[in-house]
């Protein structure tokens, strides 16, 4: 079992990173009722952990017995019937799903499936909770229509159903939905908190941690706890006992991106652009999300640039990332960014050195 | 007339909370609004429940009793009581027994494509109703009501299909449209209705409402928290109550301004100032760190943009600088709506702000 899963706190009491949020949530669910909840925060900040802990607090251990279900729903949409396959993870008390999986038909998921589920009350009403909990992931990826239909569903079935929504950025969730939920901002853990967590795991595993080692992992993790723990485990596999100057491995794709960045800095020509294109393709077919590639590339390039160029490069990165969202094929836009960068940089070099 | 309706709204909202307190018997699962229940379950079902001795409501009730009920269009920002008013009127007209057969309520969660308009709405509208029925105290006028909530999310085709239906069956069916933006209702529909605008509640009325609720619910709210709450909810009473309710649930009966801000998702003032100062300093790295922290703390970028805008507008800088910053703010907002990455957009805004503040040229010139 990976350490990430092994040391995931199971109850609200055991949570060490977001203690204040946990204690507030505990107060909240200890009363009979609970409002709809919306958790938002960057990846690896512990939203899922908090949600599972809240569910456990509400319903007891039974929520851990989950089964995966793959069900096809037939939805009658006026003239035609739509078939949608949805994967849900459910226990007696809660259902977890990812409505945005249905793509542009997510509206039907919200309108029909959630209505359907919300209508039926849980059979076992032991524990006095007369409602089910629906956990919806990635609500920020839901279409506008789907979010609009969600708002009424939330009101209408509030007697038998509570929603827990989870997303990365609450700016893509409509105001109407946000105002119906209790918003919980889950901030990324600070580096000190990550160090504490790593030391906690180290102690449990009986490892000797040289001083400063945890701090180095934490500094590299970008305040992402999940990543820090994964890196920690990788280090453990690579070399144990830890030494003071052990290299904390970067993710391989990150190394690859920084190689690309130095390639670009070395030479600005169509030929080089062609080579870079191949490398970016390599990244994309390995399922690295294009916006992450672009962001990483930007941050690598920014490290090497003069400050007067930074503004310009930053602007174009934002410009091409936006275009990438609107467009279909990511490679065009990343390549366009690289070409733009090359032209700016070359122009700068010529202007400075002649 | 508009003034009348606004006052009416306040009266209803007031009554709404009163009725929440007084109808313990009828509200089966909720006895205490802020600590237990969900207030949608307890919307007032009758105008008279809502409207204690208020002459304004009498005006409205009179028009209803004289059966002079035009098609109506309620519009205004969220949380001003549009849906509540419409539902209360319908309930008061027909009472619980006839309500189901006389009132059709449709909103965005129901499918409202052109097919539904052509079949469901038309069928419902076409049914004739008897005039002589009287159920106790309810007037039961000889027409049905169709409430179309969130009508601005209906497609233009669907709205067009309604035009004729409204006229043909106007004897037996009256429509109430409810929307946030009247501009999204097609002109032919809007011109067939009596329009009522619901204004956002002014701050002093909000404050008095909130402190009233606090008294009723036994909450402690100091004056700072009270003014914070009225300002962050921007005239939306529902939002104010939701914040209050959330804060009360999370933090207990004494609520401070800081706690209200934390549940509302508004970014604390010092965080916004920190970014603005970083931009003023002209140090790119500083701004970069600041933006990275913002993202890691999970603050929504769109909120950041709107709060940054407020800072920029009152800041002591030249008009041209303000204009440059605001232009980019608007562009970034659009990009965020399109789903662009928050970090990159915020970074772009920050770098642009920095250039504007230090009077660097917009474009890079390399000569």
XYZ file of C-alpha atoms in Angstrom:
721
model
C 0.000 0.000 0.000
C 1.312 3.412 -0.869
C 2.087 5.666 2.015
C -0.254 8.251 0.604
C -3.151 5.889 1.229
C -1.731 4.177 4.267
C -1.316 7.387 6.242
C -4.378 9.180 5.010
C -6.150 10.290 8.184
C -9.427 8.426 8.448
C -11.175 10.527 11.056
C -11.480 14.216 11.717
C -9.606 13.841 15.000
C -6.521 12.438 13.337
C -6.151 15.182 10.767
C -2.925 17.038 11.418
C -2.707 19.498 8.569
C -6.029 21.318 8.604
C -6.799 21.057 12.271
C -8.911 24.194 12.399
C -11.070 23.184 9.456
C -11.429 19.694 10.873
C -12.591 20.890 14.261
C -15.071 23.277 12.680
C -16.440 20.532 10.474
C -16.754 18.275 13.447
C -18.813 20.852 15.239
C -20.908 21.227 12.133
C -21.800 17.580 11.591
C -22.199 16.741 15.237
C -25.529 18.526 15.063
C -28.405 16.672 13.520
C -28.369 18.363 10.197
C -25.696 19.584 7.892
C -25.796 22.001 4.984
C -24.507 21.368 1.481
C -20.764 21.699 1.400
C -18.396 22.988 -1.241
C -14.713 22.219 -0.788
C -12.286 24.113 -2.941
C -8.527 24.313 -3.006
C -5.468 23.359 -5.041
C -4.576 19.731 -5.731
C -2.963 17.765 -2.963
C -4.282 20.024 -0.259
C -6.461 17.376 1.368
C -9.991 18.017 0.126
C -10.776 14.362 -0.438
C -9.317 13.354 2.895
C -11.482 15.916 4.644
C -14.591 14.780 2.790
C -14.059 11.141 3.663
C -13.376 12.044 7.272
C -16.552 14.116 7.425
C -18.567 11.245 6.001
C -17.096 8.899 8.541
C -17.928 11.320 11.303
C -21.515 11.429 10.081
C -22.220 7.803 9.404
C -19.541 5.767 11.114
C -17.389 3.035 9.629
C -20.060 1.903 7.182
C -18.994 4.526 4.658
C -15.697 2.747 4.182
C -17.425 -0.251 2.696
C -17.733 1.038 -0.822
C -18.531 -0.744 -3.995
C -17.908 0.406 -7.487
C -20.797 0.359 -9.849
C -20.919 0.869 -13.547
C -24.433 1.585 -14.564
C -25.985 2.629 -17.810
C -28.744 5.151 -17.527
C -31.353 5.613 -20.160
C -32.546 9.166 -20.242
C -35.528 10.298 -22.173
C -34.692 13.685 -23.595
C -37.722 14.647 -25.588
C -37.362 13.143 -29.026
C -34.479 10.799 -28.415
C -33.165 8.552 -25.723
C -29.680 9.067 -24.450
C -27.638 6.330 -22.918
C -25.084 7.381 -20.403
C -22.624 5.213 -18.620
C -21.655 6.487 -15.217
C -19.277 5.015 -12.728
C -20.240 5.544 -9.139
C -18.624 4.621 -5.877
C -21.234 4.005 -3.261
C -21.866 2.835 0.249
C -25.161 2.590 2.088
C -24.995 6.234 2.994
C -23.194 7.994 0.247
C -22.662 7.966 -3.475
C -19.603 9.411 -5.061
C -19.360 10.264 -8.706
C -17.720 12.429 -11.256
C -20.504 14.045 -13.265
C -18.179 15.780 -15.678
C -17.206 12.367 -17.081
C -20.314 12.558 -19.194
C -18.808 15.431 -21.162
C -21.281 17.703 -22.851
C -24.169 15.593 -21.657
C -23.429 16.309 -18.025
C -26.646 18.276 -17.784
C -28.638 15.065 -18.011
C -26.556 13.511 -15.291
C -27.402 16.352 -13.005
C -31.022 16.588 -13.972
C -31.926 12.939 -14.048
C -29.491 10.808 -12.163
C -29.063 13.083 -9.210
C -32.794 13.634 -9.040
C -33.310 9.903 -9.141
C -30.800 9.256 -6.416
C -31.918 12.144 -4.315
C -35.491 10.951 -4.389
C -34.775 7.625 -2.740
C -34.013 7.764 0.925
C -31.468 5.393 2.443
C -33.037 2.165 3.622
C -31.203 1.925 6.893
C -32.064 4.954 8.959
C -30.093 3.782 11.917
C -28.026 6.648 13.191
C -30.975 8.973 12.711
C -29.685 10.567 9.562
C -32.595 10.739 7.195
C -30.531 11.707 4.209
C -28.008 10.416 1.764
C -24.878 12.231 0.812
C -23.848 12.741 -2.769
C -20.218 13.545 -3.360
C -19.612 15.247 -6.687
C -16.058 15.663 -7.853
C -14.725 18.264 -10.244
C -17.829 20.417 -10.227
C -15.774 23.195 -11.791
C -15.654 21.152 -14.980
C -19.425 20.957 -15.201
C -21.023 22.955 -17.977
C -23.001 26.076 -17.194
C -26.304 24.347 -17.961
C -25.501 21.529 -15.609
C -24.646 23.935 -12.836
C -27.875 25.790 -13.406
C -29.881 22.637 -13.081
C -27.929 21.710 -10.000
C -29.147 24.733 -8.107
C -32.765 23.755 -8.102
C -32.018 20.113 -7.464
C -30.208 21.186 -4.350
C -33.206 23.024 -3.005
C -35.814 20.556 -4.063
C -34.350 17.412 -2.630
C -32.683 18.931 0.378
C -34.851 16.825 2.670
C -33.430 13.535 1.484
C -30.078 14.459 0.108
C -27.018 16.506 0.930
C -24.443 17.375 -1.644
C -20.752 17.618 -1.039
C -19.059 19.303 -3.958
C -15.368 19.259 -4.558
C -13.405 21.388 -6.995
C -10.080 23.071 -7.634
C -11.195 26.551 -8.371
C -14.397 28.024 -7.114
C -14.362 30.758 -9.737
C -15.661 28.299 -12.285
C -18.583 27.332 -10.059
C -21.521 29.657 -10.570
C -22.479 32.079 -7.867
C -25.891 30.453 -7.571
C -24.419 27.115 -6.593
C -21.814 28.654 -4.324
C -24.393 30.643 -2.423
C -26.337 27.493 -1.647
C -23.395 25.751 -0.061
C -21.227 26.210 2.936
C -17.926 27.065 1.280
C -14.856 25.495 2.760
C -11.548 26.744 1.456
C -8.857 24.124 1.826
C -5.523 25.849 1.460
C -2.404 23.994 0.439
C -0.384 22.953 3.500
C 2.584 25.149 4.309
C 6.080 23.744 4.061
C 6.291 23.416 7.838
C 3.100 21.391 7.859
C 4.462 19.148 5.121
C 7.643 18.656 7.134
C 5.573 17.695 10.183
C 3.592 15.234 8.117
C 6.721 13.702 6.604
C 8.350 13.391 10.015
C 5.195 11.760 11.321
C 5.316 9.162 8.560
C 9.029 8.671 9.047
C 8.492 7.949 12.700
C 5.686 5.497 11.997
C 7.806 3.683 9.438
C 10.755 3.670 11.811
C 13.033 5.616 9.472
C 16.007 7.728 10.349
C 15.521 11.177 8.842
C 18.629 13.279 8.487
C 17.960 16.864 9.466
C 16.951 19.062 6.585
C 15.994 16.152 4.358
C 12.276 16.517 4.939
C 12.641 20.244 4.406
C 14.204 19.676 1.004
C 11.408 17.392 -0.090
C 8.868 19.904 1.178
C 10.517 22.767 -0.672
C 10.386 20.823 -3.913
C 6.827 19.667 -3.516
C 5.255 23.017 -4.379
C 3.072 22.799 -1.267
C 1.450 19.643 -2.556
C 1.293 17.138 0.265
C 0.458 14.160 -1.890
C 3.445 14.819 -4.062
C 5.699 15.283 -1.072
C 4.716 11.918 0.356
C 5.134 10.188 -2.990
C 8.575 11.719 -3.427
C 9.447 10.676 0.091
C 8.502 7.112 -0.674
C 10.481 7.163 -3.910
C 13.522 8.321 -1.969
C 13.020 5.504 0.486
C 12.978 2.957 -2.331
C 15.999 4.456 -4.052
C 18.314 4.637 -1.117
C 18.029 3.825 2.552
C 19.400 4.822 5.024
C 19.040 8.387 3.840
C 22.166 10.408 3.485
C 22.435 14.091 4.068
C 23.141 15.009 0.494
C 20.834 12.530 -1.174
C 19.298 13.955 -4.306
C 15.569 14.393 -4.130
C 14.456 13.155 -7.530
C 12.410 15.429 -9.720
C 9.515 13.986 -11.595
C 10.879 12.726 -14.892
C 8.589 14.928 -16.951
C 9.797 17.968 -15.080
C 13.356 17.167 -15.979
C 12.247 16.736 -19.541
C 10.558 20.129 -19.586
C 13.606 21.839 -18.160
C 15.657 20.180 -20.911
C 13.272 21.618 -23.453
C 13.636 25.023 -21.836
C 17.406 24.968 -22.089
C 17.151 23.749 -25.694
C 15.052 26.765 -26.509
C 17.429 29.122 -24.781
C 20.419 27.754 -26.654
C 19.200 28.167 -30.170
C 16.259 29.930 -31.780
C 15.650 28.560 -35.223
C 12.958 26.700 -37.128
C 15.098 23.590 -36.918
C 15.217 23.768 -33.148
C 11.518 24.437 -33.053
C 10.983 21.226 -34.955
C 13.050 19.277 -32.437
C 11.189 20.870 -29.545
C 7.911 19.949 -31.134
C 8.899 16.288 -31.063
C 9.761 16.529 -27.396
C 6.504 18.204 -26.511
C 4.631 15.520 -28.385
C 6.470 12.976 -26.313
C 5.188 14.643 -23.159
C 1.637 14.905 -24.405
C 1.360 11.274 -25.461
C 2.506 10.340 -21.988
C -0.619 12.032 -20.700
C 0.935 15.073 -19.097
C -1.831 17.682 -19.242
C -0.891 20.407 -21.752
C -1.564 23.325 -19.417
C 0.808 21.820 -16.875
C 3.478 21.480 -19.553
C 2.990 25.099 -20.550
C 3.085 26.332 -16.968
C 6.197 24.372 -16.149
C 7.858 25.545 -19.345
C 7.051 29.131 -18.439
C 8.486 28.821 -14.964
C 11.647 27.191 -16.327
C 12.044 29.945 -18.909
C 11.386 32.693 -16.366
C 14.277 31.437 -14.279
C 16.690 32.120 -17.104
C 15.388 35.427 -18.384
C 16.191 39.079 -17.865
C 13.482 40.867 -15.971
C 12.483 43.132 -18.870
C 11.528 40.113 -20.956
C 9.615 38.378 -18.196
C 6.506 40.517 -18.512
C 6.234 39.912 -22.192
C 6.771 36.164 -21.970
C 4.311 35.901 -19.119
C 1.675 37.695 -21.143
C 2.080 35.403 -24.111
C 1.949 32.304 -21.947
C -1.408 33.433 -20.581
C -2.551 34.300 -24.082
C -1.707 30.915 -25.579
C -3.016 28.963 -22.630
C -6.354 30.687 -23.032
C -6.345 29.854 -26.730
C -5.521 26.271 -25.892
C -8.663 26.072 -23.749
C -10.797 27.309 -26.590
C -9.122 25.192 -29.218
C -8.986 21.506 -29.858
C -5.387 20.540 -30.288
C -2.994 21.551 -27.560
C 0.227 21.049 -29.510
C -0.478 23.991 -31.835
C -0.709 26.403 -28.995
C 2.295 25.187 -27.064
C 4.304 25.289 -30.254
C 3.015 28.768 -30.994
C 4.162 29.856 -27.562
C 7.606 28.398 -28.143
C 7.844 30.120 -31.528
C 6.710 33.407 -30.025
C 9.239 33.082 -27.269
C 12.007 32.346 -29.746
C 11.146 35.415 -31.768
C 11.049 37.669 -28.719
C 14.257 36.292 -27.348
C 16.092 36.447 -30.657
C 14.930 40.019 -31.140
C 16.175 40.844 -27.683
C 19.556 39.245 -28.319
C 20.004 41.107 -31.597
C 18.989 44.388 -29.998
C 21.409 43.934 -27.123
C 24.440 42.364 -28.734
C 23.911 43.368 -32.319
C -46.037 50.622 -8.283
C -42.430 49.582 -8.237
C -41.940 51.187 -4.879
C -44.953 49.318 -3.677
C -43.509 46.037 -4.722
C -40.190 46.716 -3.105
C -41.769 47.540 0.186
C -43.820 44.482 -0.246
C -40.692 42.440 -0.674
C -39.250 43.726 2.531
C -42.465 43.046 4.302
C -42.464 39.525 3.017
C -38.908 38.883 3.975
C -39.646 40.215 7.386
C -42.685 38.086 7.615
C -40.790 35.176 6.283
C -38.509 35.096 9.239
C -41.364 35.815 11.564
C -43.270 32.933 10.114
C -40.271 30.707 10.448
C -40.367 31.380 14.120
C -44.066 31.151 14.528
C -44.986 28.143 12.428
C -43.209 25.531 14.447
C -46.114 23.219 14.080
C -46.364 23.353 10.328
C -42.708 23.165 9.511
C -42.215 19.535 10.286
C -38.462 19.292 10.456
C -37.264 22.763 11.250
C -37.691 24.628 14.412
C -34.611 26.718 14.486
C -33.541 28.344 11.263
C -29.899 28.946 11.843
C -28.855 25.923 13.748
C -30.928 23.170 12.266
C -32.873 23.807 9.182
C -32.610 24.726 5.641
C -34.676 27.742 4.965
C -36.000 26.702 1.577
C -38.133 24.107 3.286
C -39.876 26.888 5.150
C -40.703 29.446 2.527
C -43.971 31.119 3.476
C -46.886 29.492 1.759
C -49.281 32.405 2.043
C -48.935 36.109 1.597
C -50.907 36.799 4.736
C -48.491 34.706 6.750
C -45.850 36.939 5.452
C -47.491 40.278 5.481
C -48.472 41.392 8.925
C -50.758 44.417 8.705
C -48.788 45.962 5.922
C -50.880 48.188 3.659
C -48.600 47.531 0.720
C -49.432 43.896 0.608
C -53.086 44.881 0.705
C -52.609 46.674 -2.584
C -51.272 43.544 -4.146
C -53.886 41.336 -2.549
C -56.572 43.708 -3.765
C -55.445 43.427 -7.342
C -55.494 39.701 -6.914
C -58.968 39.632 -5.415
C -60.431 41.788 -8.110
C -59.094 39.113 -10.402
C -57.123 41.691 -12.237
C -54.025 39.637 -12.504
C -51.859 40.475 -15.502
C -48.968 38.424 -16.782
C -46.062 39.405 -14.632
C -42.349 39.625 -15.016
C -40.189 39.826 -11.907
C -36.611 40.778 -12.449
C -33.730 41.818 -10.268
C -30.537 40.533 -8.686
C -30.523 37.237 -6.763
C -31.754 37.125 -3.216
C -34.272 39.946 -3.430
C -37.337 37.762 -2.990
C -38.671 37.204 -6.501
C -39.381 33.509 -6.239
C -40.698 33.880 -2.738
C -43.161 36.561 -3.816
C -44.392 34.546 -6.774
C -44.888 31.393 -4.786
C -46.591 33.250 -1.969
C -49.059 34.860 -4.352
C -49.858 31.520 -5.937
C -50.359 29.867 -2.591
C -52.520 32.621 -1.314
C -54.701 32.510 -4.386
C -55.395 28.837 -4.502
C -54.610 27.289 -1.176
C -53.023 23.903 -0.718
C -55.851 21.885 -2.263
C -56.081 23.561 -5.618
C -52.427 24.534 -5.773
C -51.342 21.381 -7.534
C -53.942 21.593 -10.262
C -53.776 25.340 -10.788
C -50.114 26.188 -10.570
C -47.345 24.887 -12.779
C -43.896 25.762 -11.573
C -40.994 25.218 -13.932
C -37.394 26.218 -13.473
C -34.017 25.596 -15.020
C -33.707 22.176 -13.437
C -36.636 20.984 -15.516
C -36.163 20.489 -19.173
C -37.639 23.542 -20.839
C -36.747 23.146 -24.436
C -39.086 24.055 -27.208
C -40.768 20.656 -26.959
C -41.797 21.205 -23.396
C -43.226 24.584 -24.288
C -45.151 23.076 -27.163
C -46.522 20.157 -25.197
C -46.435 20.446 -21.441
C -46.946 24.172 -21.057
C -49.464 24.411 -23.851
C -51.481 21.486 -22.551
C -51.519 22.898 -19.080
C -52.429 26.337 -20.355
C -55.271 25.052 -22.493
C -57.188 23.342 -19.704
C -60.278 25.314 -18.748
C -61.060 25.851 -15.094
C -64.366 26.338 -13.364
C -65.007 29.754 -11.908
C -67.357 29.163 -9.025
C -65.116 27.162 -6.741
C -64.424 28.530 -3.317
C -62.243 26.797 -0.866
C -62.725 28.510 2.429
C -60.732 31.672 2.545
C -58.987 31.283 -0.772
C -60.303 33.424 -3.634
C -59.566 30.795 -6.278
C -59.965 32.977 -9.363
C -60.884 31.203 -12.604
C -57.439 30.956 -14.070
C -54.256 28.969 -13.644
C -50.774 30.287 -13.038
C -47.600 29.152 -14.709
C -44.483 30.237 -12.887
C -41.380 30.134 -15.046
C -38.476 30.586 -12.714
C -35.039 31.497 -14.047
C -36.662 32.358 -17.329
C -33.507 33.966 -18.654
C -31.982 30.533 -19.108
C -34.704 29.523 -21.558
C -33.661 29.423 -25.165
C -34.876 32.103 -27.510
C -36.818 29.525 -29.523
C -38.636 28.347 -26.442
C -39.489 31.925 -25.544
C -40.771 32.591 -29.021
C -42.957 29.524 -28.848
C -44.575 30.958 -25.733
C -45.795 34.166 -27.362
C -48.876 32.847 -28.972
C -49.665 30.519 -26.106
C -49.745 33.449 -23.740
C -52.266 35.328 -25.840
C -54.501 32.459 -26.807
C -55.033 31.170 -23.324
C -54.797 34.424 -21.416
C -58.356 33.941 -20.166
C -57.519 30.804 -18.284
C -53.799 31.067 -17.738
C -51.543 33.758 -16.357
C -47.787 33.635 -16.514
C -45.221 34.804 -13.997
C -41.725 35.041 -15.374
C -38.824 35.341 -12.977
C -35.367 36.264 -14.156
C -32.163 38.013 -13.187
C -31.509 39.766 -16.461
C -34.432 41.279 -18.287
C -32.255 41.722 -21.362
C -32.333 37.980 -21.908
C -36.090 37.895 -22.146
C -37.154 38.540 -25.714
C -38.959 41.826 -26.263
C -42.319 40.341 -27.381
C -42.588 38.426 -24.119
C -41.497 41.341 -21.973
C -44.022 43.647 -23.586
C -46.857 41.285 -22.716
C -46.095 41.458 -19.020
C -46.339 43.905 -16.172
C -42.737 44.313 -15.139
C -41.618 44.508 -11.559
C -38.055 45.294 -10.718
C -36.657 44.022 -7.450
C -33.947 46.328 -6.245
C -31.047 45.099 -4.151
C -31.675 45.845 -0.514
C -29.941 48.978 0.761
C -27.388 48.508 3.474
C -29.387 49.979 6.351
C -32.343 47.706 5.692
C -30.030 44.733 5.415
C -28.406 45.624 8.708
C -31.693 46.042 10.491
C -32.935 42.723 9.081
C -29.773 40.947 10.076
C -29.737 42.294 13.578
C -33.386 41.332 13.867
C -32.534 37.777 12.866
C -29.619 37.735 15.270
C -31.892 38.729 18.110
C -34.378 36.078 17.175
C -31.750 33.381 16.874
C -29.716 34.410 19.881
C -26.585 35.252 17.944
C -23.983 37.775 18.978
C -22.815 40.024 16.210
C -20.759 43.119 16.901
C -21.198 46.241 14.810
C -18.062 45.555 12.781
C -19.288 42.104 11.815
C -22.682 43.553 10.981
C -21.319 46.124 8.573
C -18.947 43.564 7.058
C -21.838 41.248 6.443
C -23.938 43.907 4.750
C -21.060 44.966 2.543
C -19.876 41.514 1.459
C -23.354 40.338 0.579
C -23.943 43.304 -1.758
C -27.648 43.701 -1.311
C -28.459 40.034 -1.533
C -30.351 39.119 1.598
C -30.301 35.423 0.873
C -26.565 35.536 0.604
C -26.285 37.472 3.829
C -28.407 34.907 5.625
C -26.468 32.036 4.093
C -23.195 33.532 5.282
C -24.626 34.149 8.697
C -26.053 30.671 8.847
C -22.806 29.069 7.706
C -20.760 31.078 10.137
C -23.125 30.310 12.988
C -22.985 26.633 12.211
C -19.242 26.522 11.934
C -18.205 28.827 14.705
C -21.034 28.869 17.209
C -23.226 31.712 18.340
C -20.621 34.469 18.488
C -19.633 35.451 15.009
C -16.853 37.880 14.186
C -16.121 39.765 10.980
C -13.137 37.541 10.233
C -15.209 34.397 10.454
C -17.844 35.861 8.169
C -15.181 36.658 5.613
C -13.794 33.151 5.818
C -17.141 31.503 5.028
C -18.048 33.976 2.325
C -15.010 33.282 0.175
C -14.088 36.960 0.092
C -10.349 37.451 0.119
C -9.050 39.313 3.191
C -8.111 42.906 2.465
C -4.454 42.530 3.433
C -3.921 39.713 0.914
C -5.195 41.913 -1.902
C -3.095 44.804 -0.675
C -0.042 42.557 -0.542
C -0.396 41.724 -4.229
C -0.952 45.353 -5.144
C 2.093 46.429 -3.148
C 4.153 43.729 -4.812
C 3.062 45.086 -8.180
C 3.937 48.612 -7.094
C 7.424 47.543 -6.081
C 8.205 46.645 -9.684
C 9.927 43.431 -8.676
C 8.766 40.590 -10.882
C 9.905 37.843 -8.555
C 8.016 39.361 -5.650
C 4.790 39.412 -7.628
C 5.408 35.855 -8.782
C 5.774 34.619 -5.203
C 2.687 36.554 -4.203
C 0.605 34.992 -6.990
C 1.928 31.527 -6.192
C 0.883 31.928 -2.570
C -2.538 33.119 -3.622
C -3.088 30.042 -5.745
C -1.754 27.716 -3.070
C -4.032 29.285 -0.490
C -6.912 28.390 -2.767
C -8.342 31.859 -3.217
C -10.522 31.985 -6.328
C -8.928 34.076 -9.063
C -12.166 35.688 -10.211
C -12.738 36.978 -6.705
C -9.202 38.279 -6.670
C -9.804 40.163 -9.897
C -12.927 41.873 -8.633
C -11.308 42.852 -5.359
C -8.174 44.036 -7.116
C -10.422 46.138 -9.296
C -11.871 47.839 -6.245
C -8.396 48.586 -4.968
C -7.249 49.942 -8.327
C -10.223 52.233 -8.776
C -9.609 54.104 -5.536
C -5.808 53.925 -5.690
C -3.798 57.116 -5.964
C -2.554 56.663 -9.511
C -3.155 58.408 -12.811
C -6.240 57.754 -14.888
C -4.227 56.302 -17.700
C -2.651 53.768 -15.375
C -6.038 52.825 -14.027
C -7.367 52.369 -17.517
C -4.485 50.155 -18.518
C -4.914 47.942 -15.485
C -8.676 47.691 -15.804
C -8.495 46.773 -19.460
C -6.358 43.769 -18.671
C -8.555 42.886 -15.679
C -11.539 42.656 -17.964
C -9.686 40.500 -20.453
C -8.501 38.167 -17.716
C -12.029 37.846 -16.379
C -13.254 36.741 -19.781
C -10.385 34.275 -20.083
C -11.233 32.801 -16.681
C -14.822 32.311 -17.767
C -13.490 30.452 -20.782
C -11.683 28.180 -18.377
C -8.146 29.489 -18.679
C -5.574 28.696 -16.039
C -5.842 30.825 -12.912
C -2.139 31.127 -12.251
C -1.266 32.306 -15.733
C -4.076 34.831 -15.874
C -3.326 36.266 -12.459
C 0.345 36.417 -13.337
C -0.460 38.274 -16.518
C -2.653 40.722 -14.624
C 0.062 41.231 -12.039
C 2.786 41.809 -14.595
C 0.584 44.169 -16.558
C -0.303 46.078 -13.405
C 3.357 46.317 -12.602
C 4.154 47.712 -16.028
C 1.343 50.214 -15.756
C 2.384 51.349 -12.297
C 6.015 51.820 -13.214
C 5.049 53.418 -16.537
C 6.771 50.821 -18.630
C 5.521 50.642 -22.201
C 2.790 48.130 -22.909
C 4.690 46.442 -25.681
C 8.308 45.524 -25.545
C 10.399 47.687 -27.863
C 13.779 46.405 -28.708
C 15.424 49.404 -30.268
